[in-house]
Amino acid sequence: MSHRENKAHALSERGNDLYETPAVAVRALMAIEWMPQRIWEPACGPGAIVRELCAAGREVLATDLVDYGWKGQVSGRDFLKFDAAPEGIDCIVTNPPYKDARAFVEHAVRLCPRVMMLLRFSFYESISRGSILDTGTLARVHCFRKRLPMMHRDGWEGPKASSNMAFAWFVWDLSHRGPTQLSRMSWEDFTEADHAPGPMPMAAE
């Protein structure tokens, strides 16, 4: 995801474009949205989302183009080149690379009937994204009442400023038809995990 420091860094200079998702953001999503047992995280990075989903008892297929060197990750997998979702997977939960956010959404809804992505709230206002925002399948947008804890770019050595970007979970459901429900959610109620450690990420098919 992109933040204040990005203004000084061109896309080509931002390496893997990785911004780890705060655990509280994932916990807040799980408290408000139903999720199936098996989930695909196709931009898993070092596993921030995966850890929370597994701790809640979900089986997670964790893939990424980049090898972040942790057990359970399947690296070298370019999400945008998948022709179909892995067997048994019909839900994607991810925080996509900022520079590829639109492409990730467009591809995800072609592969899975249920997609949840953490995106900047401003993603919702674009006219050019009408093909993925105005089809009637964007079921819900959950915007955080308070800015999330800062997600700094991987390798960022500068000052740890507070977040100045509004984020939201966008939920596409291909069975949904009609207007998008817009709601506000809080992450402050989920600063402490209330679940025991869960299983490791599932093996790739």
Short mmCIF file of N, CA, C and O in Angstrom, two decimals, residues 12-88:
data_model
loop_
_atom_site.label_atom_id
_atom_site.label_comp_id
_atom_site.label_asym_id
_atom_site.label_seq_id
_atom_site.Cartn_x
_atom_site.Cartn_y
_atom_site.Cartn_z
N SER A 12 9.29 2.41 -9.49
CA SER A 12 10.42 1.57 -9.85
C SER A 12 11.45 1.46 -8.74
O SER A 12 12.31 0.59 -8.74
N GLU A 13 11.38 2.37 -7.73
CA GLU A 13 12.35 2.38 -6.65
C GLU A 13 11.83 1.69 -5.39
O GLU A 13 12.54 1.60 -4.40
N ARG A 14 10.61 1.17 -5.45
CA ARG A 14 9.97 0.70 -4.22
C ARG A 14 10.07 -0.80 -4.01
O ARG A 14 9.30 -1.38 -3.26
N GLY A 15 11.02 -1.43 -4.70
CA GLY A 15 11.28 -2.84 -4.45
C GLY A 15 10.04 -3.69 -4.66
O GLY A 15 9.39 -3.64 -5.69
N ASN A 16 9.69 -4.48 -3.64
CA ASN A 16 8.57 -5.40 -3.74
C ASN A 16 7.23 -4.75 -3.46
O ASN A 16 6.19 -5.42 -3.48
N ASP A 17 7.23 -3.45 -3.18
CA ASP A 17 5.99 -2.71 -2.91
C ASP A 17 5.21 -3.37 -1.78
O ASP A 17 4.00 -3.51 -1.84
N LEU A 18 5.93 -3.79 -0.74
CA LEU A 18 5.33 -4.52 0.36
C LEU A 18 5.04 -3.61 1.55
O LEU A 18 5.91 -2.90 2.03
N TYR A 19 3.78 -3.66 2.01
CA TYR A 19 3.37 -2.97 3.22
C TYR A 19 2.60 -3.99 4.05
O TYR A 19 1.50 -4.39 3.67
N GLU A 20 3.19 -4.44 5.15
CA GLU A 20 2.56 -5.50 5.93
C GLU A 20 1.27 -5.02 6.58
O GLU A 20 1.19 -3.92 7.14
N THR A 21 0.28 -5.88 6.54
CA THR A 21 -1.05 -5.57 7.08
C THR A 21 -1.05 -5.67 8.60
O THR A 21 -0.61 -6.69 9.16
N PRO A 22 -1.53 -4.67 9.32
CA PRO A 22 -1.62 -4.77 10.77
C PRO A 22 -2.54 -5.92 11.18
O PRO A 22 -3.59 -6.13 10.58
N ALA A 23 -2.14 -6.65 12.20
CA ALA A 23 -2.95 -7.78 12.67
C ALA A 23 -4.36 -7.34 13.04
O ALA A 23 -5.34 -8.07 12.80
N VAL A 24 -4.48 -6.15 13.61
CA VAL A 24 -5.80 -5.68 14.04
C VAL A 24 -6.76 -5.51 12.87
O VAL A 24 -7.97 -5.67 13.03
N ALA A 25 -6.23 -5.21 11.69
CA ALA A 25 -7.09 -5.06 10.52
C ALA A 25 -7.70 -6.39 10.12
O ALA A 25 -8.87 -6.46 9.72
N VAL A 26 -6.92 -7.45 10.21
CA VAL A 26 -7.41 -8.78 9.86
C VAL A 26 -8.42 -9.27 10.89
O VAL A 26 -9.47 -9.83 10.54
N ARG A 27 -8.12 -9.05 12.15
CA ARG A 27 -9.05 -9.47 13.21
C ARG A 27 -10.39 -8.75 13.09
O ARG A 27 -11.45 -9.35 13.29
N ALA A 28 -10.34 -7.47 12.76
CA ALA A 28 -11.58 -6.71 12.59
C ALA A 28 -12.41 -7.26 11.43
O ALA A 28 -13.64 -7.36 11.51
N LEU A 29 -11.74 -7.64 10.35
CA LEU A 29 -12.45 -8.22 9.20
C LEU A 29 -13.11 -9.54 9.58
O LEU A 29 -14.28 -9.79 9.25
N MET A 30 -12.38 -10.40 10.28
CA MET A 30 -12.94 -11.70 10.67
C MET A 30 -14.14 -11.56 11.59
O MET A 30 -15.02 -12.42 11.62
N ALA A 31 -14.19 -10.47 12.34
CA ALA A 31 -15.30 -10.26 13.26
C ALA A 31 -16.58 -9.83 12.55
O ALA A 31 -17.67 -9.95 13.11
N ILE A 32 -16.43 -9.36 11.31
CA ILE A 32 -17.59 -8.80 10.62
C ILE A 32 -17.98 -9.55 9.36
O ILE A 32 -19.11 -9.40 8.86
N GLU A 33 -17.07 -10.36 8.81
CA GLU A 33 -17.34 -11.09 7.57
C GLU A 33 -17.18 -12.60 7.76
O GLU A 33 -16.24 -13.05 8.39
N TRP A 34 -18.11 -13.36 7.18
CA TRP A 34 -17.97 -14.81 7.18
C TRP A 34 -16.88 -15.20 6.19
O TRP A 34 -16.76 -14.61 5.11
N MET A 35 -16.09 -16.19 6.57
CA MET A 35 -15.04 -16.71 5.70
C MET A 35 -15.11 -18.23 5.68
O MET A 35 -15.37 -18.86 6.70
N PRO A 36 -14.85 -18.83 4.53
CA PRO A 36 -14.83 -20.30 4.45
C PRO A 36 -13.61 -20.86 5.15
O PRO A 36 -12.72 -20.12 5.58
N GLN A 37 -13.54 -22.17 5.25
CA GLN A 37 -12.43 -22.82 5.94
C GLN A 37 -11.13 -22.66 5.18
O GLN A 37 -10.07 -22.47 5.75
N ARG A 38 -11.19 -22.73 3.85
CA ARG A 38 -9.97 -22.67 3.03
C ARG A 38 -9.91 -21.32 2.32
O ARG A 38 -10.86 -20.91 1.66
N ILE A 39 -8.78 -20.65 2.45
CA ILE A 39 -8.62 -19.30 1.92
C ILE A 39 -7.29 -19.20 1.18
O ILE A 39 -6.30 -19.84 1.56
N TRP A 40 -7.26 -18.38 0.16
CA TRP A 40 -6.04 -18.13 -0.60
C TRP A 40 -5.55 -16.72 -0.32
O TRP A 40 -6.31 -15.75 -0.45
N GLU A 41 -4.29 -16.59 0.07
CA GLU A 41 -3.64 -15.28 0.23
C GLU A 41 -2.55 -15.20 -0.84
O GLU A 41 -1.45 -15.72 -0.67
N PRO A 42 -2.82 -14.56 -1.99
CA PRO A 42 -1.90 -14.60 -3.13
C PRO A 42 -0.80 -13.55 -3.13
O PRO A 42 0.02 -13.52 -4.05
N ALA A 43 -0.78 -12.66 -2.11
CA ALA A 43 0.29 -11.67 -1.97
C ALA A 43 0.73 -11.70 -0.52
O ALA A 43 0.69 -10.70 0.19
N CYS A 44 1.13 -12.89 -0.07
CA CYS A 44 1.26 -13.15 1.37
C CYS A 44 2.40 -12.41 2.04
O CYS A 44 2.38 -12.21 3.26
N GLY A 45 3.44 -11.99 1.27
CA GLY A 45 4.56 -11.32 1.90
C GLY A 45 5.13 -12.15 3.04
O GLY A 45 5.17 -13.39 2.96
N PRO A 46 5.53 -11.54 4.14
CA PRO A 46 6.06 -12.29 5.28
C PRO A 46 4.98 -13.00 6.10
O PRO A 46 5.28 -13.59 7.13
N GLY A 47 3.72 -12.89 5.70
CA GLY A 47 2.67 -13.69 6.34
C GLY A 47 1.79 -13.00 7.35
O GLY A 47 1.16 -13.67 8.18
N ALA A 48 1.68 -11.69 7.30
CA ALA A 48 0.90 -10.96 8.31
C ALA A 48 -0.57 -11.40 8.32
O ALA A 48 -1.13 -11.67 9.39
N ILE A 49 -1.20 -11.47 7.15
CA ILE A 49 -2.60 -11.89 7.07
C ILE A 49 -2.72 -13.38 7.36
O ILE A 49 -3.63 -13.83 8.07
N VAL A 50 -1.79 -14.15 6.83
CA VAL A 50 -1.82 -15.60 6.99
C VAL A 50 -1.80 -16.00 8.45
O VAL A 50 -2.55 -16.88 8.89
N ARG A 51 -0.94 -15.37 9.23
CA ARG A 51 -0.83 -15.72 10.66
C ARG A 51 -2.15 -15.56 11.38
O ARG A 51 -2.54 -16.41 12.19
N GLU A 52 -2.85 -14.47 11.10
CA GLU A 52 -4.12 -14.23 11.79
C GLU A 52 -5.21 -15.19 11.33
O GLU A 52 -6.00 -15.67 12.15
N LEU A 53 -5.25 -15.48 10.04
CA LEU A 53 -6.26 -16.42 9.54
C LEU A 53 -6.02 -17.82 10.09
O LEU A 53 -6.96 -18.51 10.50
N CYS A 54 -4.76 -18.25 10.12
CA CYS A 54 -4.43 -19.57 10.65
C CYS A 54 -4.72 -19.65 12.15
O CYS A 54 -5.21 -20.66 12.65
N ALA A 55 -4.42 -18.57 12.87
CA ALA A 55 -4.69 -18.54 14.30
C ALA A 55 -6.18 -18.67 14.60
O ALA A 55 -6.57 -19.15 15.67
N ALA A 56 -7.01 -18.26 13.64
CA ALA A 56 -8.46 -18.37 13.79
C ALA A 56 -8.99 -19.70 13.26
O ALA A 56 -10.20 -19.89 13.18
N GLY A 57 -8.06 -20.59 12.90
CA GLY A 57 -8.48 -21.93 12.50
C GLY A 57 -8.70 -22.14 11.02
O GLY A 57 -9.13 -23.22 10.61
N ARG A 58 -8.36 -21.15 10.19
CA ARG A 58 -8.53 -21.31 8.74
C ARG A 58 -7.32 -22.03 8.14
O ARG A 58 -6.21 -21.96 8.68
N GLU A 59 -7.55 -22.69 7.03
CA GLU A 59 -6.48 -23.28 6.24
C GLU A 59 -6.15 -22.29 5.13
O GLU A 59 -7.04 -21.91 4.36
N VAL A 60 -4.91 -21.86 5.04
CA VAL A 60 -4.55 -20.79 4.12
C VAL A 60 -3.48 -21.25 3.14
O VAL A 60 -2.43 -21.77 3.54
N LEU A 61 -3.75 -21.04 1.86
CA LEU A 61 -2.74 -21.24 0.83
C LEU A 61 -2.03 -19.89 0.66
O LEU A 61 -2.64 -18.92 0.23
N ALA A 62 -0.76 -19.84 1.02
CA ALA A 62 0.00 -18.59 1.02
C ALA A 62 0.98 -18.58 -0.14
O ALA A 62 1.96 -19.32 -0.14
N THR A 63 0.73 -17.74 -1.13
CA THR A 63 1.61 -17.65 -2.29
C THR A 63 2.07 -16.22 -2.49
O THR A 63 1.43 -15.27 -2.04
N ASP A 64 3.19 -16.08 -3.18
CA ASP A 64 3.72 -14.76 -3.50
C ASP A 64 4.76 -14.91 -4.60
O ASP A 64 5.38 -15.97 -4.73
N LEU A 65 4.94 -13.87 -5.38
CA LEU A 65 5.97 -13.87 -6.41
C LEU A 65 7.36 -13.89 -5.77
O LEU A 65 8.29 -14.49 -6.29
N VAL A 66 7.49 -13.23 -4.62
CA VAL A 66 8.77 -13.07 -3.94
C VAL A 66 8.92 -14.10 -2.83
O VAL A 66 7.95 -14.45 -2.15
N ASP A 67 10.12 -14.60 -2.63
CA ASP A 67 10.41 -15.53 -1.56
C ASP A 67 10.80 -14.74 -0.31
O ASP A 67 11.85 -14.10 -0.27
N TYR A 68 9.94 -14.79 0.71
CA TYR A 68 10.22 -14.08 1.96
C TYR A 68 10.82 -15.01 3.01
O TYR A 68 11.03 -14.60 4.15
N GLY A 69 11.06 -16.27 2.64
CA GLY A 69 11.83 -17.16 3.49
C GLY A 69 11.16 -17.67 4.74
O GLY A 69 11.82 -17.90 5.74
N TRP A 70 9.85 -17.87 4.71
CA TRP A 70 9.20 -18.42 5.89
C TRP A 70 8.47 -19.71 5.55
O TRP A 70 7.99 -19.91 4.43
N LYS A 71 8.40 -20.60 6.54
CA LYS A 71 7.79 -21.91 6.35
C LYS A 71 6.31 -21.78 6.03
O LYS A 71 5.57 -21.08 6.72
N GLY A 72 5.90 -22.45 4.98
CA GLY A 72 4.49 -22.42 4.59
C GLY A 72 4.22 -21.58 3.37
O GLY A 72 3.21 -21.75 2.69
N GLN A 73 5.12 -20.65 3.05
CA GLN A 73 4.93 -19.82 1.87
C GLN A 73 5.32 -20.59 0.62
O GLN A 73 6.30 -21.32 0.59
N VAL A 74 4.53 -20.40 -0.45
CA VAL A 74 4.88 -20.94 -1.77
C VAL A 74 5.30 -19.75 -2.62
O VAL A 74 4.47 -18.91 -2.99
N SER A 75 6.59 -19.63 -2.91
CA SER A 75 7.10 -18.47 -3.63
C SER A 75 7.20 -18.73 -5.13
O SER A 75 7.00 -19.86 -5.60
N GLY A 76 7.49 -17.68 -5.87
CA GLY A 76 7.63 -17.79 -7.31
C GLY A 76 6.31 -17.93 -8.04
O GLY A 76 6.28 -18.33 -9.20
N ARG A 77 5.21 -17.59 -7.38
CA ARG A 77 3.88 -17.71 -7.98
C ARG A 77 3.33 -16.31 -8.28
O ARG A 77 3.01 -15.56 -7.37
N ASP A 78 3.25 -15.99 -9.54
CA ASP A 78 2.72 -14.70 -9.97
C ASP A 78 1.20 -14.80 -10.04
O ASP A 78 0.65 -15.46 -10.92
N PHE A 79 0.52 -14.15 -9.11
CA PHE A 79 -0.93 -14.24 -9.03
C PHE A 79 -1.60 -13.86 -10.35
O PHE A 79 -2.59 -14.49 -10.76
N LEU A 80 -1.08 -12.85 -11.02
CA LEU A 80 -1.72 -12.35 -12.23
C LEU A 80 -1.58 -13.32 -13.41
O LEU A 80 -2.19 -13.10 -14.46
N LYS A 81 -0.82 -14.40 -13.23
CA LYS A 81 -0.66 -15.39 -14.29
C LYS A 81 -1.40 -16.70 -14.01
O LYS A 81 -1.34 -17.63 -14.80
N PHE A 82 -2.11 -16.76 -12.89
CA PHE A 82 -2.92 -17.94 -12.59
C PHE A 82 -4.10 -17.99 -13.56
O PHE A 82 -4.81 -17.00 -13.74
N ASP A 83 -4.34 -19.16 -14.15
CA ASP A 83 -5.49 -19.34 -15.03
C ASP A 83 -6.74 -19.74 -14.26
O ASP A 83 -7.85 -19.57 -14.75
N ALA A 84 -6.55 -20.29 -13.09
CA ALA A 84 -7.67 -20.74 -12.26
C ALA A 84 -7.23 -20.76 -10.81
O ALA A 84 -6.03 -20.83 -10.51
N ALA A 85 -8.18 -20.71 -9.91
CA ALA A 85 -7.86 -20.81 -8.50
C ALA A 85 -7.44 -22.24 -8.18
O ALA A 85 -7.91 -23.20 -8.81
N PRO A 86 -6.55 -22.43 -7.22
CA PRO A 86 -6.18 -23.78 -6.80
C PRO A 86 -7.42 -24.57 -6.37
O PRO A 86 -8.41 -24.00 -5.91
N GLU A 87 -7.35 -25.87 -6.51
CA GLU A 87 -8.50 -26.73 -6.22
C GLU A 87 -8.99 -26.53 -4.78
O GLU A 87 -8.20 -26.49 -3.84
N GLY A 88 -10.28 -26.39 -4.64
CA GLY A 88 -10.88 -26.25 -3.32
C GLY A 88 -10.89 -24.85 -2.77
O GLY A 88 -11.35 -24.62 -1.65
#
